[in-house]
GROMACS .gro file of C-alpha atoms in nm:
model
  243
    1TYR     CA    1   2.022  -2.144  -0.009
    2TYR     CA    2   1.820  -1.869   0.153
    3LEU     CA    3   1.974  -1.772   0.486
    4ALA     CA    4   1.828  -1.548   0.756
    5ASN     CA    5   2.063  -1.329   0.956
    6GLY     CA    6   2.131  -1.399   1.321
    7SER     CA    7   2.091  -1.695   1.549
    8THR     CA    8   1.827  -1.957   1.475
    9GLU     CA    9   1.811  -2.045   1.844
   10GLU     CA   10   1.751  -1.681   1.941
   11ALA     CA   11   1.479  -1.655   1.677
   12LEU     CA   12   1.301  -1.966   1.806
   13LYS     CA   13   1.325  -1.836   2.162
   14ASP     CA   14   1.169  -1.503   2.058
   15ILE     CA   15   0.896  -1.675   1.857
   16SER     CA   16   0.804  -1.896   2.151
   17GLU     CA   17   0.812  -1.613   2.407
   18ALA     CA   18   0.595  -1.397   2.180
   19GLY     CA   19   0.323  -1.661   2.208
   20PHE     CA   20   0.346  -1.841   1.874
   21GLU     CA   21   0.321  -2.218   1.850
   22GLY     CA   22   0.509  -2.287   1.528
   23PHE     CA   23   0.767  -2.150   1.288
   24GLU     CA   24   0.885  -2.156   0.929
   25ILE     CA   25   1.254  -2.153   0.844
   26PHE     CA   26   1.473  -2.081   0.542
   27ASP     CA   27   1.639  -2.380   0.379
   28GLY     CA   28   1.986  -2.243   0.456
   29ASN     CA   29   1.913  -2.218   0.827
   30LEU     CA   30   1.771  -2.570   0.821
   31MET     CA   31   2.072  -2.713   0.637
   32GLN     CA   32   2.305  -2.574   0.904
   33TYR     CA   33   2.175  -2.862   1.115
   34LYS     CA   34   2.224  -3.129   0.851
   35ASN     CA   35   2.513  -3.284   1.042
   36ASN     CA   36   2.378  -3.197   1.386
   37LYS     CA   37   2.017  -3.306   1.372
   38GLU     CA   38   1.980  -3.375   1.742
   39GLU     CA   39   2.064  -3.014   1.826
   40PHE     CA   40   1.781  -2.886   1.606
   41LYS     CA   41   1.537  -3.141   1.744
   42ALA     CA   42   1.636  -3.033   2.094
   43LEU     CA   43   1.572  -2.665   2.009
   44ILE     CA   44   1.227  -2.743   1.873
   45SER     CA   45   1.147  -2.940   2.187
   46LYS     CA   46   1.299  -2.682   2.423
   47TYR     CA   47   1.083  -2.401   2.289
   48GLU     CA   48   0.776  -2.624   2.240
   49LEU     CA   49   0.736  -2.527   1.876
   50THR     CA   50   0.612  -2.705   1.565
   51LEU     CA   51   0.814  -2.685   1.244
   52ILE     CA   52   0.542  -2.566   1.008
   53GLY     CA   53   0.742  -2.537   0.690
   54VAL     CA   54   1.067  -2.471   0.508
   55TYR     CA   55   1.119  -2.204   0.242
   56THR     CA   56   1.336  -2.291  -0.055
   57GLY     CA   57   1.350  -2.205  -0.425
   58GLY     CA   58   1.549  -2.153  -0.741
   59ASN     CA   59   1.574  -1.971  -1.072
   60PHE     CA   60   1.381  -2.247  -1.252
   61ILE     CA   61   1.405  -2.095  -1.603
   62TYR     CA   62   1.764  -2.190  -1.696
   63PRO     CA   63   1.779  -2.550  -1.820
   64ASP     CA   64   2.154  -2.583  -1.764
   65ILE     CA   65   2.115  -2.551  -1.386
   66LEU     CA   66   1.763  -2.680  -1.329
   67GLU     CA   67   1.870  -3.031  -1.229
   68GLU     CA   68   2.113  -2.885  -0.974
   69GLU     CA   69   1.835  -2.670  -0.830
   70LEU     CA   70   1.601  -2.967  -0.808
   71ALA     CA   71   1.873  -3.175  -0.640
   72LYS     CA   72   1.910  -2.904  -0.377
   73ILE     CA   73   1.534  -2.897  -0.320
   74GLU     CA   74   1.529  -3.275  -0.291
   75GLU     CA   75   1.791  -3.259  -0.015
   76VAL     CA   76   1.603  -2.980   0.164
   77ALA     CA   77   1.271  -3.166   0.140
   78GLU     CA   78   1.422  -3.484   0.281
   79LEU     CA   79   1.565  -3.303   0.583
   80ALA     CA   80   1.250  -3.096   0.634
   81ALA     CA   81   1.042  -3.413   0.641
   82GLU     CA   82   1.281  -3.575   0.885
   83PHE     CA   83   1.226  -3.284   1.124
   84GLY     CA   84   0.849  -3.314   1.090
   85ALA     CA   85   0.773  -3.019   0.863
   86ARG     CA   86   0.430  -2.998   0.700
   87HIS     CA   87   0.487  -2.746   0.419
   88LEU     CA   88   0.753  -2.687   0.154
   89VAL     CA   89   0.727  -2.328   0.033
   90ILE     CA   90   0.885  -2.244  -0.302
   91GLY     CA   91   1.005  -1.901  -0.409
   92GLY     CA   92   1.182  -1.789  -0.721
   93GLY     CA   93   1.154  -1.762  -1.093
   94ALA     CA   94   1.441  -1.551  -1.221
   95VAL     CA   95   1.400  -1.222  -1.408
   96ARG     CA   96   1.635  -1.203  -1.708
   97SER     CA   97   1.854  -0.895  -1.754
   98LYS     CA   98   1.660  -0.815  -2.072
   99GLY     CA   99   1.319  -0.888  -1.927
  100ILE     CA  100   1.080  -1.178  -1.887
  101LEU     CA  101   1.005  -1.408  -2.180
  102GLU     CA  102   0.660  -1.560  -2.217
  103SER     CA  103   0.830  -1.900  -2.224
  104ASP     CA  104   0.966  -1.831  -1.875
  105TYR     CA  105   0.618  -1.877  -1.730
  106GLU     CA  106   0.588  -2.216  -1.899
  107ASP     CA  107   0.934  -2.321  -1.782
  108LEU     CA  108   0.859  -2.207  -1.428
  109GLY     CA  109   0.529  -2.394  -1.429
  110LYS     CA  110   0.694  -2.717  -1.546
  111ALA     CA  111   0.973  -2.684  -1.289
  112LEU     CA  112   0.719  -2.627  -1.011
  113ASN     CA  113   0.540  -2.945  -1.113
  114LYS     CA  114   0.869  -3.130  -1.061
  115VAL     CA  115   0.910  -2.962  -0.723
  116LYS     CA  116   0.555  -3.065  -0.634
  117ALA     CA  117   0.643  -3.428  -0.704
  118ILE     CA  118   0.958  -3.404  -0.491
  119ALA     CA  119   0.768  -3.252  -0.199
  120GLU     CA  120   0.483  -3.499  -0.214
  121ASN     CA  121   0.730  -3.788  -0.227
  122HIS     CA  122   0.845  -3.668   0.115
  123LYS     CA  123   0.485  -3.622   0.237
  124LEU     CA  124   0.517  -3.241   0.232
  125ILE     CA  125   0.256  -2.995   0.103
  126PRO     CA  126   0.413  -2.787  -0.177
  127THR     CA  127   0.312  -2.428  -0.248
  128TYR     CA  128   0.446  -2.148  -0.466
  129HIS     CA  129   0.511  -1.810  -0.302
  130PRO     CA  130   0.494  -1.502  -0.531
  131HIS     CA  131   0.765  -1.258  -0.425
  132LEU     CA  132   0.908  -0.921  -0.519
  133GLY     CA  133   1.220  -0.960  -0.731
  134THR     CA  134   1.094  -1.270  -0.911
  135ASN     CA  135   0.904  -1.307  -1.238
  136ILE     CA  136   0.579  -1.352  -1.043
  137GLU     CA  137   0.518  -1.018  -0.870
  138SER     CA  138   0.201  -0.877  -1.020
  139PRO     CA  139  -0.151  -1.022  -1.041
  140ASP     CA  140  -0.118  -1.052  -1.419
  141GLN     CA  141   0.199  -1.257  -1.379
  142LEU     CA  142   0.036  -1.480  -1.121
  143ASP     CA  143  -0.260  -1.531  -1.350
  144LYS     CA  144  -0.023  -1.641  -1.627
  145LEU     CA  145   0.151  -1.893  -1.407
  146MET     CA  146  -0.133  -2.061  -1.223
  147PRO     CA  147  -0.288  -2.242  -1.522
  148LEU     CA  148   0.059  -2.369  -1.617
  149THR     CA  149   0.130  -2.556  -1.294
  150GLU     CA  150  -0.044  -2.790  -1.053
  151ILE     CA  151   0.134  -2.668  -0.740
  152GLY     CA  152  -0.062  -2.503  -0.461
  153LEU     CA  153  -0.036  -2.133  -0.376
  154CYS     CA  154   0.109  -1.965  -0.067
  155PRO     CA  155   0.029  -1.594  -0.091
  156ASP     CA  156   0.225  -1.346   0.115
  157THR     CA  157  -0.038  -1.078   0.163
  158ALA     CA  158   0.206  -0.785   0.175
  159HIS     CA  159   0.414  -0.903  -0.122
  160ILE     CA  160   0.091  -0.938  -0.321
  161GLU     CA  161   0.002  -0.576  -0.248
  162ALA     CA  162   0.357  -0.452  -0.306
  163GLY     CA  163   0.343  -0.621  -0.646
  164GLY     CA  164   0.032  -0.424  -0.737
  165GLY     CA  165  -0.235  -0.672  -0.631
  166ASP     CA  166  -0.524  -0.674  -0.389
  167PRO     CA  167  -0.457  -0.956  -0.141
  168VAL     CA  168  -0.827  -0.998  -0.064
  169GLU     CA  169  -0.903  -1.050  -0.433
  170VAL     CA  170  -0.610  -1.289  -0.478
  171VAL     CA  171  -0.726  -1.496  -0.179
  172ARG     CA  172  -1.081  -1.495  -0.318
  173LYS     CA  173  -0.974  -1.588  -0.673
  174TYR     CA  174  -0.740  -1.868  -0.573
  175ALA     CA  175  -0.904  -1.989  -0.252
  176ASP     CA  176  -0.921  -2.344  -0.387
  177ARG     CA  177  -0.545  -2.340  -0.464
  178ILE     CA  178  -0.430  -2.191  -0.132
  179LYS     CA  179  -0.276  -2.464   0.083
  180TYR     CA  180  -0.085  -2.229   0.313
  181ILE     CA  181  -0.058  -1.851   0.363
  182HIS     CA  182   0.169  -1.582   0.506
  183PHE     CA  183   0.012  -1.280   0.677
  184LYS     CA  184   0.210  -0.956   0.678
  185ASP     CA  185   0.079  -0.601   0.700
  186TYR     CA  186   0.165  -0.324   0.455
  187GLU     CA  187   0.132   0.051   0.418
  188ASN     CA  188   0.313   0.327   0.228
  189GLY     CA  189   0.558   0.083   0.073
  190GLU     CA  190   0.660  -0.067   0.408
  191PHE     CA  191   0.620  -0.418   0.547
  192LEU     CA  192   0.472  -0.396   0.897
  193PRO     CA  193   0.356  -0.607   1.193
  194LEU     CA  194  -0.009  -0.709   1.182
  195GLY     CA  195  -0.245  -0.427   1.266
  196LYS     CA  196   0.005  -0.153   1.180
  197GLY     CA  197  -0.097  -0.130   0.815
  198HIS     CA  198  -0.424  -0.139   0.625
  199GLN     CA  199  -0.455  -0.501   0.516
  200LYS     CA  200  -0.801  -0.655   0.558
  201PHE     CA  201  -0.714  -0.976   0.741
  202ASP     CA  202  -1.071  -1.025   0.863
  203GLU     CA  203  -1.196  -1.048   0.504
  204MET     CA  204  -0.916  -1.285   0.406
  205VAL     CA  205  -0.990  -1.514   0.703
  206ARG     CA  206  -1.360  -1.512   0.616
  207ILE     CA  207  -1.288  -1.615   0.257
  208LEU     CA  208  -1.049  -1.889   0.371
  209ASN     CA  209  -1.303  -2.021   0.619
  210GLU     CA  210  -1.573  -2.028   0.351
  211ALA     CA  211  -1.336  -2.225   0.128
  212GLY     CA  212  -1.278  -2.479   0.405
  213TYR     CA  213  -0.918  -2.378   0.475
  214ASP     CA  214  -0.789  -2.573   0.774
  215ASP     CA  215  -0.417  -2.520   0.810
  216TRP     CA  216  -0.155  -2.287   0.952
  217ILE     CA  217  -0.149  -1.912   0.894
  218THR     CA  218   0.208  -1.793   0.942
  219VAL     CA  219   0.291  -1.438   1.048
  220GLU     CA  220   0.597  -1.307   0.868
  221LEU     CA  221   0.795  -0.982   0.881
  222ASP     CA  222   1.101  -0.939   0.660
  223SER     CA  223   1.277  -0.714   0.908
  224TYR     CA  224   1.211  -0.510   1.221
  225GLU     CA  225   1.442  -0.308   1.442
  226VAL     CA  226   1.372  -0.538   1.737
  227PRO     CA  227   1.237  -0.861   1.584
  228LYS     CA  228   1.079  -0.991   1.904
  229GLN     CA  229   0.881  -0.669   1.944
  230GLY     CA  230   0.749  -0.704   1.590
  231ALA     CA  231   0.640  -1.059   1.668
  232GLU     CA  232   0.471  -0.949   1.990
  233ILE     CA  233   0.279  -0.670   1.811
  234SER     CA  234   0.147  -0.920   1.557
  235ARG     CA  235   0.056  -1.172   1.828
  236ARG     CA  236  -0.139  -0.909   2.023
  237PHE     CA  237  -0.326  -0.819   1.707
  238LEU     CA  238  -0.416  -1.183   1.651
  239SER     CA  239  -0.532  -1.216   2.012
  240SER     CA  240  -0.776  -0.928   1.969
  241PHE     CA  241  -0.874  -1.061   1.627
  242GLU     CA  242  -0.958  -1.402   1.775
  243LYS     CA  243  -1.203  -1.241   2.016
   0.00000   0.00000   0.00000
């Protein structure tokens, strides 16, 4: 599982107090409540938040463990749906020690189709999330994968740029495949709160609106010295952006 550091309750409290209405959570943090579901439901209610989505994933290119990975995702999807989640976000696609094989893109695409079926069986919207450290970092790699799978796309705008892409162009190119999106700012190799980097969020929102996008946009920041302050900076940026 993916597991965020720190207290989930403290994170939800900060998110709520920063002015956000929903949250996404790692599968590991979600599964901590597998045997204490009422506590998690009480936290969501206490902080008046919506569970937008759950992030999970796998290696997906090694046939010997694929069924185990899919079984994990099945369990995560079932619990996510029980808590009222809307999205299932999928990361991963391992990079071999000797490099990426062309067949890895095909295997990843086929595995993501299986994940799509699992998610949709639980009434969740499945999307793939390109990420640094996986075999889908660069625009060329994304372009190889997308024709090989039917799953939707969840771009992380900063990870797209860090992988050598232009997030505006990726949003424009795949607008009809984007079912969900993560906004994160970026500059000089650093992930930043919204408004502290140079990303063109206004252009991305315009393109999404033109494509008829009507879903959550989630603000994400991998780390920040004081997480709540990072969330507040991004929320203030969005408030001015909305005007």
